[in-house]
Each structure stands twice: as structure tokens, then as C-alpha cells.
């Protein structure tokens, strides 16, 4: 079975930090572009960050630029999203997804072949 499993979500106060992890099983992430996407209640998916298969190129949404950092550790078959200076507007379910795209990052949601089940991030005082 090919799976992506997110972890690290939870409740955090505004200004706090969380690190999300996405572990792949059943396949290797080495040659996949990886994205973190989020969905708030009643809203569409928003791509937060994307990292290319070679790890050289990263793309961040304007709403999180300077606060979130995506990274990958191919030896651990894991990608991460470090989230700092969290705001209430960051509250959402966060998903990791893997896809292969000739142009690299960013991808559209339709380009992603594998999706995790998501992890809830709630930012509130």
C-alpha cells in the first residue's frame, strides 16, 4: 500500500510554532515533488509550500512566506513543514501530497498522485 501519513498537528497559541511531518511508506519520495496544502472549513484547498524532487526549488504561498519552511529528508522518506509565528488564520487541516510534474513546483491539486489523510492545526489563544 502506498501511503502518506501526516503528524505533528495540534493546538497552539498565536505566535507559536509547530513542525509537521509527512512519512511515506510503500514508495520512495526521492523523485516526487512534495506539497503541503491546507483546507479551512468551507474553503478550497490552498497550496502552502512545495519542494521539488531534488530539494533545490521551493515555493511558498504569500500568506506564509517568511514564516513557514518546507524541507525533506530522503534518507528518512519524510518531508517537513516548520511553521513559525502562527496566526489564527493558519487554522486548517494540513495535507501532504506527492506528485510528478515536468515543471516542478508549484503544482496544482490535480497533479498530486498521493495524499495523506491530513492533520489538524488550530491556532487560538
PDB file of C-alpha atoms in Angstrom, residues 34-38 46-52 55-72 79-84 90 94 104-107 112:
ATOM      1  CA  UNK A  34       6.021  17.307  -2.462  1.00  0.00           C
ATOM      2  CA  UNK A  35       3.449  19.859  -1.423  1.00  0.00           C
ATOM      3  CA  UNK A  36       1.789  20.907   1.792  1.00  0.00           C
ATOM      4  CA  UNK A  37      -1.775  22.038   1.276  1.00  0.00           C
ATOM      5  CA  UNK A  38      -4.355  23.191   3.768  1.00  0.00           C
ATOM      6  CA  UNK A  46      -4.676  26.182  -0.625  1.00  0.00           C
ATOM      7  CA  UNK A  47      -1.143  25.156  -1.522  1.00  0.00           C
ATOM      8  CA  UNK A  48       1.072  26.403   1.274  1.00  0.00           C
ATOM      9  CA  UNK A  49       4.514  25.162   0.258  1.00  0.00           C
ATOM     10  CA  UNK A  50       6.095  22.955  -2.369  1.00  0.00           C
ATOM     11  CA  UNK A  51       9.527  21.410  -2.670  1.00  0.00           C
ATOM     12  CA  UNK A  52      10.961  19.929  -5.842  1.00  0.00           C
ATOM     13  CA  UNK A  55      15.133  19.652  -2.981  1.00  0.00           C
ATOM     14  CA  UNK A  56      16.608  22.682  -4.685  1.00  0.00           C
ATOM     15  CA  UNK A  57      13.468  24.609  -5.561  1.00  0.00           C
ATOM     16  CA  UNK A  58      10.865  25.641  -3.004  1.00  0.00           C
ATOM     17  CA  UNK A  59       7.725  27.706  -3.473  1.00  0.00           C
ATOM     18  CA  UNK A  60       5.706  29.277  -0.675  1.00  0.00           C
ATOM     19  CA  UNK A  61       2.360  30.990  -0.686  1.00  0.00           C
ATOM     20  CA  UNK A  62       2.498  34.711   0.017  1.00  0.00           C
ATOM     21  CA  UNK A  63       0.385  34.195   3.118  1.00  0.00           C
ATOM     22  CA  UNK A  64       3.087  32.072   4.775  1.00  0.00           C
ATOM     23  CA  UNK A  65       6.281  33.358   3.197  1.00  0.00           C
ATOM     24  CA  UNK A  66       8.902  34.041   5.826  1.00  0.00           C
ATOM     25  CA  UNK A  67       7.027  32.045   8.452  1.00  0.00           C
ATOM     26  CA  UNK A  68       6.843  28.503   7.050  1.00  0.00           C
ATOM     27  CA  UNK A  69       9.718  26.395   5.748  1.00  0.00           C
ATOM     28  CA  UNK A  70       9.384  23.157   3.804  1.00  0.00           C
ATOM     29  CA  UNK A  71      12.195  20.626   3.783  1.00  0.00           C
ATOM     30  CA  UNK A  72      12.797  16.987   3.002  1.00  0.00           C
ATOM     31  CA  UNK A  79       9.078  15.827   4.403  1.00  0.00           C
ATOM     32  CA  UNK A  80       8.553  18.536   6.981  1.00  0.00           C
ATOM     33  CA  UNK A  81       6.765  21.825   7.346  1.00  0.00           C
ATOM     34  CA  UNK A  82       8.184  24.094  10.027  1.00  0.00           C
ATOM     35  CA  UNK A  83       5.559  26.674  10.972  1.00  0.00           C
ATOM     36  CA  UNK A  84       6.562  29.720  12.995  1.00  0.00           C
ATOM     37  CA  UNK A  90      -3.467  29.393   9.728  1.00  0.00           C
ATOM     38  CA  UNK A  94      -2.936  20.316   6.600  1.00  0.00           C
ATOM     39  CA  UNK A 104       8.391  21.168 -10.832  1.00  0.00           C
ATOM     40  CA  UNK A 105       6.866  23.354  -8.141  1.00  0.00           C
ATOM     41  CA  UNK A 106       4.284  24.728  -7.920  1.00  0.00           C
ATOM     42  CA  UNK A 107       1.794  22.002  -8.768  1.00  0.00           C
ATOM     43  CA  UNK A 112      -0.706  15.222  -6.944  1.00  0.00           C
TER      44      UNK A 112
END
